[in-house]
mmCIF file of C-alpha atoms in Angstrom:
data_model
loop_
_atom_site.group_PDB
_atom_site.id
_atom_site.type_symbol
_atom_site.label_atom_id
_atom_site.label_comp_id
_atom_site.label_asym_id
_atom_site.label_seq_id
_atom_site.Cartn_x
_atom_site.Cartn_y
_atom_site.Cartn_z
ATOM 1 C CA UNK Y 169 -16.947 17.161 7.267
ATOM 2 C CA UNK Y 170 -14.168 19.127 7.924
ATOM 3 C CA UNK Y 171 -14.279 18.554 11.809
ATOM 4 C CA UNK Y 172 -11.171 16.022 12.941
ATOM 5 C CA UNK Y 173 -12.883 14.227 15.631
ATOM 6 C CA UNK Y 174 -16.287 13.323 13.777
ATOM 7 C CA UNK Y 175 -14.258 12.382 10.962
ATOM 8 C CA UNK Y 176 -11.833 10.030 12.874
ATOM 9 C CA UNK Y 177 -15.146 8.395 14.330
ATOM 10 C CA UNK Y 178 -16.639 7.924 11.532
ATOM 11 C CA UNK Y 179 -13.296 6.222 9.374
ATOM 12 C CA UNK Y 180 -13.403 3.881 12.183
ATOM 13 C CA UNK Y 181 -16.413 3.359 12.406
ATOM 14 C CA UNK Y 182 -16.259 2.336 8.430
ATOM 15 C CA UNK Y 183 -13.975 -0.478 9.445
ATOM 16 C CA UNK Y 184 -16.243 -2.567 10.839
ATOM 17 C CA UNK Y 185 -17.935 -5.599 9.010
ATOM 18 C CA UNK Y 186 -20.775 -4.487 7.754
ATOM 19 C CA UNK Y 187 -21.084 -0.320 7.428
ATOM 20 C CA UNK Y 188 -19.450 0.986 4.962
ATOM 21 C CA UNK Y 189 -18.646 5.507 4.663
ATOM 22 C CA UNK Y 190 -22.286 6.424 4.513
ATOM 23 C CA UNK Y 191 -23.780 4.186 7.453
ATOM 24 C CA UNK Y 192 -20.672 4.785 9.375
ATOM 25 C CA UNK Y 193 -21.773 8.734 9.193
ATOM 26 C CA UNK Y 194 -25.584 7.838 9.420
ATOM 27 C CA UNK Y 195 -23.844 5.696 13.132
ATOM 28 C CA UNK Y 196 -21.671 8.550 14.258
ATOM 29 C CA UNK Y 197 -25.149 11.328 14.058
ATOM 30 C CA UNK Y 198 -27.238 8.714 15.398
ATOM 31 C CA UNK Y 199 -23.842 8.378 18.052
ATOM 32 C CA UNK Y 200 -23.981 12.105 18.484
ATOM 33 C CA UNK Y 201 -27.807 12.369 19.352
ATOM 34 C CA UNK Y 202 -27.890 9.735 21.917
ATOM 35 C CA UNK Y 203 -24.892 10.579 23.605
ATOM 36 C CA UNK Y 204 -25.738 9.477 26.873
ATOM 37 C CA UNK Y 205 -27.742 6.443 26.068
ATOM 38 C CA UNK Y 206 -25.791 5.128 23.441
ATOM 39 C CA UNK Y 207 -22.200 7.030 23.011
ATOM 40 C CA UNK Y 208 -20.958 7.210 26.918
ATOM 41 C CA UNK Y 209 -22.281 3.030 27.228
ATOM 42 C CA UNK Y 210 -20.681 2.531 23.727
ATOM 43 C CA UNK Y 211 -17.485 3.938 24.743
ATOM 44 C CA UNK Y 212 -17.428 2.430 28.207
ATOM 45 C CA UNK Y 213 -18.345 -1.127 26.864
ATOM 46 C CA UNK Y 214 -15.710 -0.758 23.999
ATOM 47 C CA UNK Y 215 -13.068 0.156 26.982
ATOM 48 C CA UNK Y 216 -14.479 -2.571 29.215
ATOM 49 C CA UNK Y 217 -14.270 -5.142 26.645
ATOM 50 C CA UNK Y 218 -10.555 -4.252 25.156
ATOM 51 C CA UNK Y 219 -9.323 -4.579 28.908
ATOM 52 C CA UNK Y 220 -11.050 -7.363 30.434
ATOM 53 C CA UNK Y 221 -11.927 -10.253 27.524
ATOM 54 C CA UNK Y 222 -9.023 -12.534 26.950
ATOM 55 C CA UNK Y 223 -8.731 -15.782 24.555
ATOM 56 C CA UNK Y 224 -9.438 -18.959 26.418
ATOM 57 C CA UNK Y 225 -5.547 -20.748 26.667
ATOM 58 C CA UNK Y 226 -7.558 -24.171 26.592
ATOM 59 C CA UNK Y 227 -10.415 -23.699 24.125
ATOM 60 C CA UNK Y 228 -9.368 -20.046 22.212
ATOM 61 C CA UNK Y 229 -13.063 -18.842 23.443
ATOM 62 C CA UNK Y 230 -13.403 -15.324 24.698
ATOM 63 C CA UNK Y 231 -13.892 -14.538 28.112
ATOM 64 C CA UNK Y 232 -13.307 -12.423 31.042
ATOM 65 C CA UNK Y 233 -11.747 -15.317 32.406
ATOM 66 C CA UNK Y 234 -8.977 -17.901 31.436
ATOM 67 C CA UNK Y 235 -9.879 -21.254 30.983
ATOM 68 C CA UNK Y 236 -13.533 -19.605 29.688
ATOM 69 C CA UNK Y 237 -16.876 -19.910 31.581
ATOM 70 C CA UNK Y 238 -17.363 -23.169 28.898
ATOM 71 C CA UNK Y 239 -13.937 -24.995 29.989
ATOM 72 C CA UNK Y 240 -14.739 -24.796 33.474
ATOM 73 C CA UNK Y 241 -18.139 -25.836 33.389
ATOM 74 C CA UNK Y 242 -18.142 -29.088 35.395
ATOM 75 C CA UNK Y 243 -21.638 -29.586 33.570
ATOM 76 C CA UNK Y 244 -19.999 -29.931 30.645
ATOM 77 C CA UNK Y 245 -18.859 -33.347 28.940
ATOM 78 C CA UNK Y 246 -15.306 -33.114 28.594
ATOM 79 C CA UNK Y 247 -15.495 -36.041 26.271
ATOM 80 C CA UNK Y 248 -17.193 -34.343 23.085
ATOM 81 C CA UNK Y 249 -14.789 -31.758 21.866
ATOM 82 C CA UNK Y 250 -16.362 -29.625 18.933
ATOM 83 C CA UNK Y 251 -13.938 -27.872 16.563
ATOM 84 C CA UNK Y 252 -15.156 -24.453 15.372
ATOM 85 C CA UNK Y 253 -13.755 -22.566 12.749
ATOM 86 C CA UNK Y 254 -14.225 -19.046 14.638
ATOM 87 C CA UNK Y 255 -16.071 -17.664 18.018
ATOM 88 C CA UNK Y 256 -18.946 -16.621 16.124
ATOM 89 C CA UNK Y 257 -19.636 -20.152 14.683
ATOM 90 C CA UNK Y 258 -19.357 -21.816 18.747
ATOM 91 C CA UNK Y 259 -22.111 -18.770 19.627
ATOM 92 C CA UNK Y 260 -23.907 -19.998 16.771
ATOM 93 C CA UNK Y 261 -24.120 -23.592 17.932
ATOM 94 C CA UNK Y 262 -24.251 -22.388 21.763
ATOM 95 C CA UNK Y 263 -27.816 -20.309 20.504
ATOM 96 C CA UNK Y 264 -29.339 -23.841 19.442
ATOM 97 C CA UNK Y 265 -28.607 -25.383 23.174
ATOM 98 C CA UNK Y 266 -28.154 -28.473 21.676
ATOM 99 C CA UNK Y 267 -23.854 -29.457 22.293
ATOM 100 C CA UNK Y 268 -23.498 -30.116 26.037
ATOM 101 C CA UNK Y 269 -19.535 -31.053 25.228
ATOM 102 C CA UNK Y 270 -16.934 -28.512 25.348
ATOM 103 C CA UNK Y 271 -15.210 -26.402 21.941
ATOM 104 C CA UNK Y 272 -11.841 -26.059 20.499
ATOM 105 C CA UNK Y 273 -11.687 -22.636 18.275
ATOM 106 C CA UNK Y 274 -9.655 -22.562 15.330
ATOM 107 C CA UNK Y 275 -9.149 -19.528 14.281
ATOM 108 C CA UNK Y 276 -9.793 -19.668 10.585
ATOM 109 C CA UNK Y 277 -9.015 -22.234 8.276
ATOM 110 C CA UNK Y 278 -6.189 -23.659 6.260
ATOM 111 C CA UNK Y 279 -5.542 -21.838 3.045
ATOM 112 C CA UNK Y 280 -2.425 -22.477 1.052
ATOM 113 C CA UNK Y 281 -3.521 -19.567 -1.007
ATOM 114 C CA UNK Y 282 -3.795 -17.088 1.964
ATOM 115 C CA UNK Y 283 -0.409 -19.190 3.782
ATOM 116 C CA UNK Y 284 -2.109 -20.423 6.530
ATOM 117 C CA UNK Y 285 -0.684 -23.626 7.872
ATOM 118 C CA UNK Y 286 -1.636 -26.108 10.473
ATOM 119 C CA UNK Y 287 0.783 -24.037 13.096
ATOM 120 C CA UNK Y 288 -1.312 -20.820 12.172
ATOM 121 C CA UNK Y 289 -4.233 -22.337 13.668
ATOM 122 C CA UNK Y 290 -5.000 -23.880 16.897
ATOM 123 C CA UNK Y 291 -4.889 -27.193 15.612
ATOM 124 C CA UNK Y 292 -1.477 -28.607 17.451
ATOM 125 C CA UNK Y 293 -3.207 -28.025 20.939
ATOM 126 C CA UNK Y 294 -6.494 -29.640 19.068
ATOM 127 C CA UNK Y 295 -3.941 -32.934 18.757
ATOM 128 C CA UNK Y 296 -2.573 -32.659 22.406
ATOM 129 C CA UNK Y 297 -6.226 -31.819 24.021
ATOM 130 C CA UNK Y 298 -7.482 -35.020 21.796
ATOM 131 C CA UNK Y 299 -4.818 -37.485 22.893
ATOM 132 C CA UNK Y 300 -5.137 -35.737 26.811
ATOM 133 C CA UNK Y 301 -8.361 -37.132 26.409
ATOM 134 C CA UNK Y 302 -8.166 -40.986 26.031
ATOM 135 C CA UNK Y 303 -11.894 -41.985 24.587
ATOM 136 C CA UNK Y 304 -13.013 -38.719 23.705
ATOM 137 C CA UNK Y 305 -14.599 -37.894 20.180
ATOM 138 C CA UNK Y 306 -13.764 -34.738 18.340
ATOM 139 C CA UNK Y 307 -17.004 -33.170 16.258
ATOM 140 C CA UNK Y 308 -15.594 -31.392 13.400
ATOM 141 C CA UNK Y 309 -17.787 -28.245 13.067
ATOM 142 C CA UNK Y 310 -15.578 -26.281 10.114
ATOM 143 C CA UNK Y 311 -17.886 -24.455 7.190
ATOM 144 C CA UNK Y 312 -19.157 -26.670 4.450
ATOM 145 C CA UNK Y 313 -17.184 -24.560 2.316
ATOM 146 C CA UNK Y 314 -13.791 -25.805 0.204
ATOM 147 C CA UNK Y 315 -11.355 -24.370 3.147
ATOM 148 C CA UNK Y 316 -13.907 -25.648 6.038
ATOM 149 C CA UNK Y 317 -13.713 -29.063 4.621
ATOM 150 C CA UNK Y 318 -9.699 -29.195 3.310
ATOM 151 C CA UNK Y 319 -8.956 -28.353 7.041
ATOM 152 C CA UNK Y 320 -11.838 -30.839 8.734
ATOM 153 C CA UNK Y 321 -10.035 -33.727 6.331
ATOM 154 C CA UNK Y 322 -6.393 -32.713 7.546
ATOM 155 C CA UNK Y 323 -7.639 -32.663 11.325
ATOM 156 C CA UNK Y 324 -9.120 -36.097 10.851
ATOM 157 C CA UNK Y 325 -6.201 -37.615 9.246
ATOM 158 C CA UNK Y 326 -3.887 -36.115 11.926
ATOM 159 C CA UNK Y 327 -6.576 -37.375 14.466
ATOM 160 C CA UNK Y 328 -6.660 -40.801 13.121
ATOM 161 C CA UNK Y 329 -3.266 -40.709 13.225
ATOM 162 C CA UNK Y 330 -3.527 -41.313 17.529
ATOM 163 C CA UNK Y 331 -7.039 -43.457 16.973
ATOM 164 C CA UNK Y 332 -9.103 -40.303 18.103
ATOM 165 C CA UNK Y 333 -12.691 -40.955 17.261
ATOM 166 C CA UNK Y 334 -13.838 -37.989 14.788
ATOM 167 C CA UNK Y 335 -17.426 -37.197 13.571
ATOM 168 C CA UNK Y 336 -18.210 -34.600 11.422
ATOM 169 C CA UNK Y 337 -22.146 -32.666 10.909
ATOM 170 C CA UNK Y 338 -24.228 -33.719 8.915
ATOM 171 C CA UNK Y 339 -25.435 -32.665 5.285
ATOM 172 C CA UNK Y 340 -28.280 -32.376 4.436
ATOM 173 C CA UNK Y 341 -31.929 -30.611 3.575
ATOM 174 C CA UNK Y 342 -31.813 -27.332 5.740
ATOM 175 C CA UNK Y 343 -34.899 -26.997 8.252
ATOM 176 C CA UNK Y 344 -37.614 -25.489 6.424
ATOM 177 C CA UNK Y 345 -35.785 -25.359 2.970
ATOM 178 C CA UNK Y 346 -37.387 -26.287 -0.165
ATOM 179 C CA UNK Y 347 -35.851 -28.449 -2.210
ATOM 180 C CA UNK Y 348 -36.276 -26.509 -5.470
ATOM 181 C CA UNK Y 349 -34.540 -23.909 -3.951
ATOM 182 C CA UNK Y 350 -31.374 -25.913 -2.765
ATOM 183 C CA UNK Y 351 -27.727 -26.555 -4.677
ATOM 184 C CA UNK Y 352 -26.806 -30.235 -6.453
ATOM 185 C CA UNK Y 353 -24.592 -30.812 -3.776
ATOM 186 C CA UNK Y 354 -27.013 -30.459 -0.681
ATOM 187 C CA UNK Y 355 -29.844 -32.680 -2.151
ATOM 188 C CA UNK Y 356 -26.889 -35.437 -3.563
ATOM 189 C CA UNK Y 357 -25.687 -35.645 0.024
ATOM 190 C CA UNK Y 358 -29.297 -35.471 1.455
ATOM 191 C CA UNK Y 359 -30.300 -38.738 -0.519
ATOM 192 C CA UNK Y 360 -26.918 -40.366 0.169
ATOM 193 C CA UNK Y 361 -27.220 -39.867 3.965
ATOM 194 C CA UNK Y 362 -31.028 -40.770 3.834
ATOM 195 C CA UNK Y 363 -32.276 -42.496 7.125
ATOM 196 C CA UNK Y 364 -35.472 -44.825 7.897
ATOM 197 C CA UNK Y 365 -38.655 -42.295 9.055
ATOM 198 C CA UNK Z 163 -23.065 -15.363 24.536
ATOM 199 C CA UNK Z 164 -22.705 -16.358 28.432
ATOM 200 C CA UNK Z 165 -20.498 -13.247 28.575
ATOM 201 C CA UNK Z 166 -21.456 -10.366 29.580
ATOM 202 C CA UNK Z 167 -19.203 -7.766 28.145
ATOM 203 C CA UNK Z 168 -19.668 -8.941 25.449
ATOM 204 C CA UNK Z 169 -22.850 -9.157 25.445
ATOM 205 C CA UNK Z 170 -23.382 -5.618 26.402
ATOM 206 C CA UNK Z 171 -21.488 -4.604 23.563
ATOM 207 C CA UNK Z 172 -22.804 -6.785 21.084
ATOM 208 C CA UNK Z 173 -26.373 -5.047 22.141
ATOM 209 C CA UNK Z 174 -25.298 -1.518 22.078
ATOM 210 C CA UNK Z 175 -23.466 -2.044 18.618
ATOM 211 C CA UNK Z 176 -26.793 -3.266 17.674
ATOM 212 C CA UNK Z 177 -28.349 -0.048 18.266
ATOM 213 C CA UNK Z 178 -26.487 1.654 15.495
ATOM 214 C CA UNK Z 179 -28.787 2.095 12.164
ATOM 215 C CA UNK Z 180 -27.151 -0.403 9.791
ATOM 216 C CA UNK Z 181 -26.241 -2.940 12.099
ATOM 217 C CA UNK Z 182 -28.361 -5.842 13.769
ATOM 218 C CA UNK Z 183 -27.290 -8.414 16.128
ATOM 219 C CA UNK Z 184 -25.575 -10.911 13.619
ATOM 220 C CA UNK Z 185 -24.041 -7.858 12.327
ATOM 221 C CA UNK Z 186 -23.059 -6.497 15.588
ATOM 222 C CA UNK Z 187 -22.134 -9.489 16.945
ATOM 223 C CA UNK Z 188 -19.277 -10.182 13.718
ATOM 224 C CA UNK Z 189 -17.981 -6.585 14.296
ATOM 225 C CA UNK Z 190 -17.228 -6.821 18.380
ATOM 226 C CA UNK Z 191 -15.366 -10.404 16.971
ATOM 227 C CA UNK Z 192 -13.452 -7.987 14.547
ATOM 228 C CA UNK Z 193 -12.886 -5.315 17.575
ATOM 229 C CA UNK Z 194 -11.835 -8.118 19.894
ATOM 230 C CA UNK Z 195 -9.238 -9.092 17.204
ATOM 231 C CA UNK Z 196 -8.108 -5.670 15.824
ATOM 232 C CA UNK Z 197 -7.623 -4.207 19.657
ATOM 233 C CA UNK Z 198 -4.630 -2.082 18.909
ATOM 234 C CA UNK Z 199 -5.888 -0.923 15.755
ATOM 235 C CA UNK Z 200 -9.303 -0.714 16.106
ATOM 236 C CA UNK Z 201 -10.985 -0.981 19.763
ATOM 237 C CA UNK Z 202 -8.901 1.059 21.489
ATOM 238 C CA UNK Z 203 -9.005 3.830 19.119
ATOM 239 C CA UNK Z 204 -12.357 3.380 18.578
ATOM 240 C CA UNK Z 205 -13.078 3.706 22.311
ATOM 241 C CA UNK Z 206 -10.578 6.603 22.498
ATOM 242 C CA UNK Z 207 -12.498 8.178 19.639
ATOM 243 C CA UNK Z 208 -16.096 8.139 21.030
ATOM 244 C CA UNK Z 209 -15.344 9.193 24.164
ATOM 245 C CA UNK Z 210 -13.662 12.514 22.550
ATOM 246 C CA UNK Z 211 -16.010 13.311 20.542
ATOM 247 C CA UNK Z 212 -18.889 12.744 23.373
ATOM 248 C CA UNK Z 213 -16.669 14.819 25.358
ATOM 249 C CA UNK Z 214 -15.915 17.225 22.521
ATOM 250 C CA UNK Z 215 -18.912 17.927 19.753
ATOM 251 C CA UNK Z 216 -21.154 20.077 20.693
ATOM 252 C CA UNK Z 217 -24.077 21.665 18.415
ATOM 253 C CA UNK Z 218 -23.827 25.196 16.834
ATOM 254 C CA UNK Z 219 -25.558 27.749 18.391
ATOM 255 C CA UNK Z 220 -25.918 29.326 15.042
ATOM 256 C CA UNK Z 221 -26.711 26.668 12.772
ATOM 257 C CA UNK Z 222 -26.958 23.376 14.305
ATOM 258 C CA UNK Z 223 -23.828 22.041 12.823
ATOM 259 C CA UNK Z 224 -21.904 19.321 15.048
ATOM 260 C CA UNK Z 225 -18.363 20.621 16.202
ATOM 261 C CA UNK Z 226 -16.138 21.014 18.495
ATOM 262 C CA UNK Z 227 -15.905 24.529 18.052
ATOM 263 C CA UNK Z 228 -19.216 27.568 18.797
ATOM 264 C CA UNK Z 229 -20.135 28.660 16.767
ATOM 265 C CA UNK Z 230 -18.599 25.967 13.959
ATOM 266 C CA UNK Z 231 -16.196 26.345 12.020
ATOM 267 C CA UNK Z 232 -18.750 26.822 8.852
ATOM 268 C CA UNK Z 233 -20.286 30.009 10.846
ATOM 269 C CA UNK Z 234 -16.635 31.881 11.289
ATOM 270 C CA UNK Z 235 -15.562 30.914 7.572
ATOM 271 C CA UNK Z 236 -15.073 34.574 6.448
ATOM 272 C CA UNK Z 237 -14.543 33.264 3.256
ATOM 273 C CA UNK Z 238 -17.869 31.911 3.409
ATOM 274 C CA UNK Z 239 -21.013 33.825 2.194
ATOM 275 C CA UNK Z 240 -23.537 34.822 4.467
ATOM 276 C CA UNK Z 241 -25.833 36.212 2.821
ATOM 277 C CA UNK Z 242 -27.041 32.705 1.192
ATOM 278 C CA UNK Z 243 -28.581 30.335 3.779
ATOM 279 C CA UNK Z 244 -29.174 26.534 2.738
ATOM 280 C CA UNK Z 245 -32.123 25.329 5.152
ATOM 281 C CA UNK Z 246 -31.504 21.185 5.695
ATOM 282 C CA UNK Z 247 -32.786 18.900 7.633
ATOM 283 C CA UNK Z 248 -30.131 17.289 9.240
ATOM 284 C CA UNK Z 249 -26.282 17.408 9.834
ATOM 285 C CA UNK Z 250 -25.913 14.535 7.235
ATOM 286 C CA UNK Z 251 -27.693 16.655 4.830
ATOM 287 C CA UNK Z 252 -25.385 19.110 5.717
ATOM 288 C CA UNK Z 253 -22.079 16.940 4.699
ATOM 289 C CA UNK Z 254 -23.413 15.603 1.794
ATOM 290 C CA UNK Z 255 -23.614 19.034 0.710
ATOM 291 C CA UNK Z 256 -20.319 20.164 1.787
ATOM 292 C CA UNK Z 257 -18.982 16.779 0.141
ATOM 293 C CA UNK Z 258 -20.250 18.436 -3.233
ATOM 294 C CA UNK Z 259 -17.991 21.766 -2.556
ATOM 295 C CA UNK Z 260 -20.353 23.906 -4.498
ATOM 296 C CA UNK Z 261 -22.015 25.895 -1.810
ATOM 297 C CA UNK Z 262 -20.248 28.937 -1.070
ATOM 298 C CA UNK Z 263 -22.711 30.150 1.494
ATOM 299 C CA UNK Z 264 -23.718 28.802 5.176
ATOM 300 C CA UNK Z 265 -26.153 26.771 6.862
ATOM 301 C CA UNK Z 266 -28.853 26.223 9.154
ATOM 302 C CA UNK Z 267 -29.662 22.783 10.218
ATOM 303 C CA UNK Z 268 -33.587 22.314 11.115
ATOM 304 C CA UNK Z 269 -32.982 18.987 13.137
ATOM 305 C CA UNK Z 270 -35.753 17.301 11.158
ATOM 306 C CA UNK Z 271 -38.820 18.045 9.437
ATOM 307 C CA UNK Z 272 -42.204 18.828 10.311
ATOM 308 C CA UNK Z 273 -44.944 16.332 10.908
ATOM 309 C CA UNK Z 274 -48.716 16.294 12.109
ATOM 310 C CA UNK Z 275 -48.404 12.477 13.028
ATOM 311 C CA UNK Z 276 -45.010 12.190 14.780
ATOM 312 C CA UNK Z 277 -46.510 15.771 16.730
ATOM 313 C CA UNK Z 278 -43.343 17.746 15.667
ATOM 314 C CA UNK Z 279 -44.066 21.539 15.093
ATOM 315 C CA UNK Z 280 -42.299 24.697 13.945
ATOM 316 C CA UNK Z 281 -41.017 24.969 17.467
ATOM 317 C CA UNK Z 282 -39.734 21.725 17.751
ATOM 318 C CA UNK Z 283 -37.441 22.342 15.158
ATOM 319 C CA UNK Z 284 -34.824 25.219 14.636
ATOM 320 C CA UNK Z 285 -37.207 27.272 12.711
ATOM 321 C CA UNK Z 286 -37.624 30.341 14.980
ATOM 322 C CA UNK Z 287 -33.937 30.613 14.597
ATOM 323 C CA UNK Z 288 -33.520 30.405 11.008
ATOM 324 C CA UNK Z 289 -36.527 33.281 11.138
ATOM 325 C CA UNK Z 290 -34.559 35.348 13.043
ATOM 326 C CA UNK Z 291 -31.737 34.553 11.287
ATOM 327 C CA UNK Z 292 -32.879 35.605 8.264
ATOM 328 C CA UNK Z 293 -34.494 38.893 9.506
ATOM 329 C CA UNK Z 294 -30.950 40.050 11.046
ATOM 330 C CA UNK Z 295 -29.732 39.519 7.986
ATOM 331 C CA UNK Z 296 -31.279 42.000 5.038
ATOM 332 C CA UNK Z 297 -30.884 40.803 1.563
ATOM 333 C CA UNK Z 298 -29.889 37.476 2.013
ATOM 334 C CA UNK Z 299 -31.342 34.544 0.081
ATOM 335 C CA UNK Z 300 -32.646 31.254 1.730
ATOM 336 C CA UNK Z 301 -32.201 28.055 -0.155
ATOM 337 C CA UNK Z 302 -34.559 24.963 1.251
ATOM 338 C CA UNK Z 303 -32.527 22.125 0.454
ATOM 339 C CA UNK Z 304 -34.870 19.791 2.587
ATOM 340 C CA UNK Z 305 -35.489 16.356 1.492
ATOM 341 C CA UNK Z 306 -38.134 15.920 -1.709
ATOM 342 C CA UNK Z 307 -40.181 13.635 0.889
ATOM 343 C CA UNK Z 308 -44.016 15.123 1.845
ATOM 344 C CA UNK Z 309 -42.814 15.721 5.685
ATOM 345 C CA UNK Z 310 -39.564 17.857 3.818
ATOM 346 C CA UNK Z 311 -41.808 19.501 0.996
ATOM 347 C CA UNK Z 312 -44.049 20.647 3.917
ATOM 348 C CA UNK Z 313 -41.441 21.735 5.997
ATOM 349 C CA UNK Z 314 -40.434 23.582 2.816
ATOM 350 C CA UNK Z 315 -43.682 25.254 2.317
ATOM 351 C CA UNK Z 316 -44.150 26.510 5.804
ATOM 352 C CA UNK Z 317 -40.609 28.106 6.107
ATOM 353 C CA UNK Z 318 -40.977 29.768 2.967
ATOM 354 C CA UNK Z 319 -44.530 31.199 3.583
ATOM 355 C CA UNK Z 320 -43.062 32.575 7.030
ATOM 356 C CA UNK Z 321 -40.453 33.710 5.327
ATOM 357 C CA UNK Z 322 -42.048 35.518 2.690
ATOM 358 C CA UNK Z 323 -43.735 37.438 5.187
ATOM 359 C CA UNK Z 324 -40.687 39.192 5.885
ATOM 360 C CA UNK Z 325 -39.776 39.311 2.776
ATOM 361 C CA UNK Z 326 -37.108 37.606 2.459
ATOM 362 C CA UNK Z 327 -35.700 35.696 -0.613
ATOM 363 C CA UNK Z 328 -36.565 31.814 -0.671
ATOM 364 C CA UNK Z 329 -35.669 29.487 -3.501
ATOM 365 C CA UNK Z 330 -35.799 25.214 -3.440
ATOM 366 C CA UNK Z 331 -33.230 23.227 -4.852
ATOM 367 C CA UNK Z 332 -34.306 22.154 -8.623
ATOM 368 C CA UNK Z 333 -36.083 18.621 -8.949
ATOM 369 C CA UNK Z 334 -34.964 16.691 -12.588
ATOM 370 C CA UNK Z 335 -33.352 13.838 -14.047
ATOM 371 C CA UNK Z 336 -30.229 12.712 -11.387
ATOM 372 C CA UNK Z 337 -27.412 12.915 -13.232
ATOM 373 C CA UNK Z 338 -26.098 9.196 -14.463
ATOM 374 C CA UNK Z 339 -29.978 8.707 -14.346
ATOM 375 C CA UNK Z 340 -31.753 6.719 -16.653
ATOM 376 C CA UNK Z 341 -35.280 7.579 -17.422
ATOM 377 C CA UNK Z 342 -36.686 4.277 -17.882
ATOM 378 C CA UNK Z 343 -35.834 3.643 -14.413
ATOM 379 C CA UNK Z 344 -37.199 7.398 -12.833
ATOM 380 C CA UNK Z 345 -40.354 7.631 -11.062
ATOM 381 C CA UNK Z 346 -43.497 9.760 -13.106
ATOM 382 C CA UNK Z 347 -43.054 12.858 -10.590
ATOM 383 C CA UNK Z 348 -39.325 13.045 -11.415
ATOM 384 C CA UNK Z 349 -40.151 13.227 -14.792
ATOM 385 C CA UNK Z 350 -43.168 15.562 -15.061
ATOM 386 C CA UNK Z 351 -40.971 18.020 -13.019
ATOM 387 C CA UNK Z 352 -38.126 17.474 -15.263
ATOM 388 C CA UNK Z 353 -40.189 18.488 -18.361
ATOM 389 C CA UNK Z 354 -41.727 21.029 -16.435
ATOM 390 C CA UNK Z 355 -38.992 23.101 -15.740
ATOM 391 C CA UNK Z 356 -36.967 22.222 -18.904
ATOM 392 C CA UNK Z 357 -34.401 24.694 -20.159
ATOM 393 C CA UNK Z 358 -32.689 25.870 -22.978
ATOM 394 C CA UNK Z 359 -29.692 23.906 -24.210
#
């Protein structure tokens, strides 16, 4: 382990979600064995990536291109704006193909224990892209967690504020989940938000 | 996921043992925020050490140096040999700092279903190795799996032909261990080869 360049690879490599010392070493051999199948792409994707892929100015999206494939899409209804907490939660929603509207990205979510304001987050071009958009409904999409929702009621009252027309997504029974196996909370607000079959 | 950069490096990320594609795909989000600190250096990194580590011809070590830096220790003993299976073998050794001696890395182990044989691995050079040098002891630190007790067996039965010395590293109770919680073989071979106190 002595060797400079193997270890600066792998400490690195260790600061990435999800691989801690051991799997970043386990990564760097696996690196080192594949060099030109896996190392020389890795390298030139990670180069590619660092250049080229910019935040969307509208949306906060990433893309090679600024407004992002998404804002431009003529497609897409302009008039259903879904707030996101992060990118990875609009590529979780664009997976399901089910939002034809257009997203507004966060960037986390209020915390007054972490000091994150509304003017940390995107939310002050939220307001101006909402009241742009004369008729158009905002979709709050935050985590159902304490933050996700503290920062879903602030947008909404600020919203509200200029008579946008905010939704939020539903709670409820996830698909395929067993009851037994779900929290107080998620079967309360299933049987409040119960609907005629 | 439209984009393609991203895409491509969400999918090679993936590749990596330890990650999958919701794991990959959270870590490019944490390179495409962390680009000073982390992409860049990260790219910088890889490319280096694809450019840079190469195996030794000696022992199979990764470095940037040939033969490695383990091979032209002086201070290092070469007339003990520890046989492993890999280069991660190697470290966690090393990471122990109580083997004085060098190494020779086999590159994996031997096995009748995945068709790997004796010349597949670095065993003709650890043979010769051994021969060239009179007196010196081999220690088989391969892996107590059946594919690394057979690899085990077949060096040291070569080996012996020459007569050269060959000892295993000692199986028994891991230290911290618990013997409720041990499996029967590492038990048996712990009373087995019990010693005086």
């Amino acid at each position: 382990m002595a060797e400079q360049d193997i270890d600066r690879l792998v400490q690195l490599l260790a600061k990435l979600p999800g691989l801690g010392p051991r799997s970043a070493r386990r990564a760097v051999l696996q690196l080192l064995k594949r060099r030109e199948s896996l190392l020389q792409p890795l390298a030139t994707a990670l180069a590619d990536a660092g250049e080229r892929v910019r935040s969307c100015s509208t949306c906060g999206n990433l893309d090679t291109i600024d407004p992002c494939a998404i804002c431009v899409d003529e497609r897409r209804d302009g008039s259903q704006l879904c707030v996101v907490e992060d990118v990875a939660d609009l590529w979780a929603l664009e997976r399901t193909a089910s939002f034809k509207g257009k997203y507004h990205v966060l960037g986390g979510t209020l915390s007054a224990l972490d000091g994150v304001g509304p003017d940390d987050l995107n939310i002050p071009a939220l307001i101006a892209r909402a009241i742009d958009n004369p008729g158009a409904e905002v979709i709050l999409a935050t985590s159902a967690t304490v933050d996700g929702q503290t920062t879903a009621h602030y947008i909404a009252d600020r919203l509200r504020e200029h008579g946008v027309k905010v939704s939020g997504l539903a709670h409820g029974v996830p698909v395929g989940g067993e009851l037994d196996f779900l929290d107080d909370g998620t079967i309360a607000a299933a049987l409040r938000d119960r609907r005629p079959v």
